[in-house]
Amino acid sequence: MFKAATIKDIAKELGFSASTVSRALLDSHEVSIETRKKVKDYAKKINYYSNPAARSLKNSRSYSIGVMVADVANSFFSQTINGIESVAYEKGYHVIITQSHDLYEREAINIEHLANSSVDGLLISMSAGTTDYSHITKLHERGLPIVFFDRIIDDIKTFKVTTDNFKAAFDATVLLIKKGYERIAFIANAPQLSITSDRVNGYKAALEANSLPFEESLVKYCFAGGRILDEVTDAIDGLLGLPDKPQALFIASDQLSKASIRALSKLSHHNDLAIIGFSNSDVIDLISPHISYIKQNAFSIGEIAMQMLIKLMESKYPIYNFETKLVDAEIYWNDNFDL
Amino acid sequence: MFKAATIKDIAKELGFSASTVSRALLDSHEVSIETRKKVKDYAKKINYYSNPAARSLKNSRSYSIGVMVADVANSFFSQTINGIESVAYEKGYHVIITQSHDLYEREAINIEHLANSSVDGLLISMSAGTTDYSHITKLHERGLPIVFFDRIIDDIKTFKVTTDNFKAAFDATVLLIKKGYERIAFIANAPQLSITSDRVNGYKAALEANSLPFEESLVKYCFAGGRILDEVTDAIDGLLGLPDKPQALFIASDQLSKASIRALSKLSHHNDLAIIGFSNSDVIDLISPHISYIKQNAFSIGEIAMQMLIKLMESKYPIYNFETKLVDAEIYWNDNFDL
DNA sequence: AATTTTTCCGGTAACGTTTGCGTTGATTTT
DNA sequence: AAAATCAACGCAAACGTTACCGGAAAAATT
């Protein structure tokens, strides 16, 4: 079995002590330039890499961070992960990804698991099924650096980054109104999520700004967030069964968009409806019915989240003034509902 | 800052030595049943978890494995990852995911990085851009357990698992022929990939079994595997520009299917073509033109790959007889090309 | 020329865990 | 009853690194 080179091997070969070699590799000023060069050259020659376990044990840092998302198969999250990884990688951090599948239990277990594997920090997008945050507050109080992204929560004071959901929903609604649609229904995600209330509020504000009435009956919350097709089908059936049918549909998430389209594609007269929905799918433009969509800057959100976490982890002193960054989304309008 | 409980804390509290506590936690028979129970109870009470860094250092194992895929945003891979994680998690392994984006350089760097972070094993799906395998053989010769999945290679003797691509392509082609399509074009992935040749061979064999001629001009290889739209557009234009136009299209990967559909959707008379393509997308049935598709058992492949890797990592003696497991895919036929 | 400072390096201990070996007292064997 | 066995535990070393504490030689200061 292969045995990796250690600092001792270098020390023995070059006639230095292990401490000098260690310092040389860390570029300490207590080692002469020539010695540093000698050590580094030889280290490279014999393909030396510091043993991460030993380094972790000594420094009580693991140089790995944990990421909690609902599902990697979700385009938004996989794009976010790409952003996270690009920053993490260049800063020398490993990324351990876990999925909640929007279930509270999975979230709690996985986060516990991550914390006990001594990750140096956590990047969390809350599961839709979570209403009790104690498993996270516990870790936060212990001093574990945590950054929330996408689905953020108010209860914990730390860095957060998400789409400017209010603005995105506001703009999209205004766009629908400008195009002449005044009765706009809203298919919402689980109500406990930050992204849900922000988006609903943006929608409400847009209606108000255009002196249109807000009708409770036009808003349908989907607690499973599109995971259960029936929930979405029922919501749409309910809307289309209304005496005064809506002219347009605002769909508040990627999962919901897919589910709604699937539900609508089985109906005959879906072409009457103007549809705009959140989606980061790379094939959204190929799907019919052809919808307008709001695309989040997922990659940027990932990058920013990771940068925030690094700031938190590497800060020598405790940080008290936290920032919640809002990233703009992009709206793509499609007039043509038939392909 | 929070300080986790250690074995010493337990030892001190209970009046045992650290070694006894360690052995008790490992269920050693050299410790009495009562002592074991006492230790475990107290450990649970104070929320003790063994320090992974110390354990890794001592046992020279990290209890984490590395996964190399082209892209987590790809449905097939994200489903595979779900399979991998489900097995890994229950066996106490961490999963570190990296992406090659089908680039040789990224693959080489990431694999090197993973190996130096002392993962206990590697799960690899080859990048389309890779033709030189030395970065992997090097690690394999050192004794690092490696399992290939999906895009496997012949050069390295180890466990492998992939879809029965020959059979899937054979069956799909036969199906097209049965439906009356005799001139079937083939849009293939990068030729150096195992999945490419297997699928092409299945297609050829099906033609031969039905006494149909194989025409080189009907097969178009896409070296970027659908990452570059133009490549696919050119391939399709080439096929449709043929004096004797094909009646059906066989598309050999998910990425290619998406790209092809995008290319076709811009043309007017795509309804003449029967299309069958590999895809694991969860919205493939909503996309138009509406195509038939071959869906791989991605989750199973992930599970099997992880089980193979565990067998390899935890075997006390070197293993010499390796298995290459082929998993059946499922074919979904769609007669209706218009939505 | 004597003193102080600086440069450069080594020794040692520690991080938390596991393991081979040794020790003790109790139990079994002849 | 002496010898052998065994159960249950402690001691100490080791995994590879880093950091504190020194110390000697060289350089800089009086």
XYZ file of C-alpha atoms in Angstrom, chain A residues 1-2 47 49-54 56-57 71-73 78 81-82 85 89 94-99 101 109-110 112-114 116-118 142-143 258 261-262 265 282-283 285-288 339, chain B residues 1-2 47 49-54 56-57 71-73 78 81-82 85 89 94-99 101 109-110 112-114 116-118 142-143 258 261-262 265 282-283 285-288 339:
94
model
C 0.000 0.000 0.000
C 1.121 3.495 -0.852
C 5.242 15.078 -4.217
C 1.214 17.205 0.507
C 0.460 17.989 4.089
C -1.688 15.381 5.737
C -5.112 16.964 6.116
C -6.041 14.849 9.117
C -2.956 15.877 11.042
C -7.053 19.386 11.094
C -6.236 17.787 14.398
C -32.082 18.834 -3.969
C -29.054 18.844 -6.223
C -31.269 17.830 -9.119
C -26.949 22.863 -8.907
C -23.356 24.763 -6.016
C -21.244 25.611 -9.029
C -17.448 25.396 -5.497
C -11.959 25.458 -4.478
C -13.698 21.125 0.386
C -17.399 21.165 -0.147
C -19.621 18.484 1.324
C -23.100 18.563 -0.113
C -26.178 17.194 1.589
C -29.809 17.260 0.584
C -35.414 16.833 0.003
C -30.009 14.766 10.719
C -27.747 15.930 7.936
C -26.084 17.337 12.859
C -23.978 14.915 10.885
C -22.096 17.711 9.188
C -20.100 16.404 14.061
C -17.788 15.815 11.140
C -16.348 19.116 12.141
C -21.755 27.212 19.760
C -19.990 29.572 17.395
C -42.730 22.407 -13.742
C -46.973 23.185 -16.662
C -47.505 19.481 -16.308
C -50.554 20.599 -20.423
C -31.920 25.263 -18.946
C -34.771 23.879 -21.019
C -37.644 27.777 -23.213
C -38.358 24.428 -24.853
C -41.226 23.468 -22.641
C -44.775 23.983 -23.732
C -44.535 26.945 -30.236
C -15.735 29.076 21.159
C -17.348 25.690 21.514
C -23.175 14.406 23.122
C -18.743 12.214 18.825
C -15.317 10.918 17.989
C -13.093 13.508 16.435
C -12.848 12.593 12.754
C -9.448 14.197 12.305
C -7.924 12.205 15.140
C -8.350 9.645 10.420
C -4.842 10.347 11.579
C -21.798 18.315 -14.046
C -24.152 18.148 -11.076
C -26.684 20.151 -13.067
C -27.671 14.413 -9.868
C -25.381 11.282 -6.724
C -28.590 10.651 -4.850
C -25.271 9.368 -1.086
C -24.550 7.991 4.297
C -18.854 11.486 3.502
C -19.201 12.313 -0.131
C -17.142 15.027 -1.742
C -18.397 15.969 -5.162
C -16.323 17.555 -7.894
C -17.138 18.432 -11.471
C -17.359 20.100 -16.857
C -6.710 18.800 -11.092
C -9.774 17.773 -9.141
C -5.314 15.105 -7.783
C -6.869 17.392 -5.231
C -9.176 14.677 -3.974
C -4.239 14.522 -1.730
C -7.076 15.218 0.632
C -6.828 11.559 1.374
C -0.695 3.362 -5.542
C -3.564 1.238 -4.328
C -31.626 19.045 -25.268
C -34.452 19.737 -29.572
C -33.353 23.321 -29.338
C -37.474 23.694 -32.553
C -37.742 15.195 -15.271
C -39.378 17.505 -17.775
C -42.185 14.788 -21.389
C -43.106 18.480 -21.413
C -40.628 19.507 -24.024
C -41.644 19.950 -27.610
C -48.594 18.406 -27.944
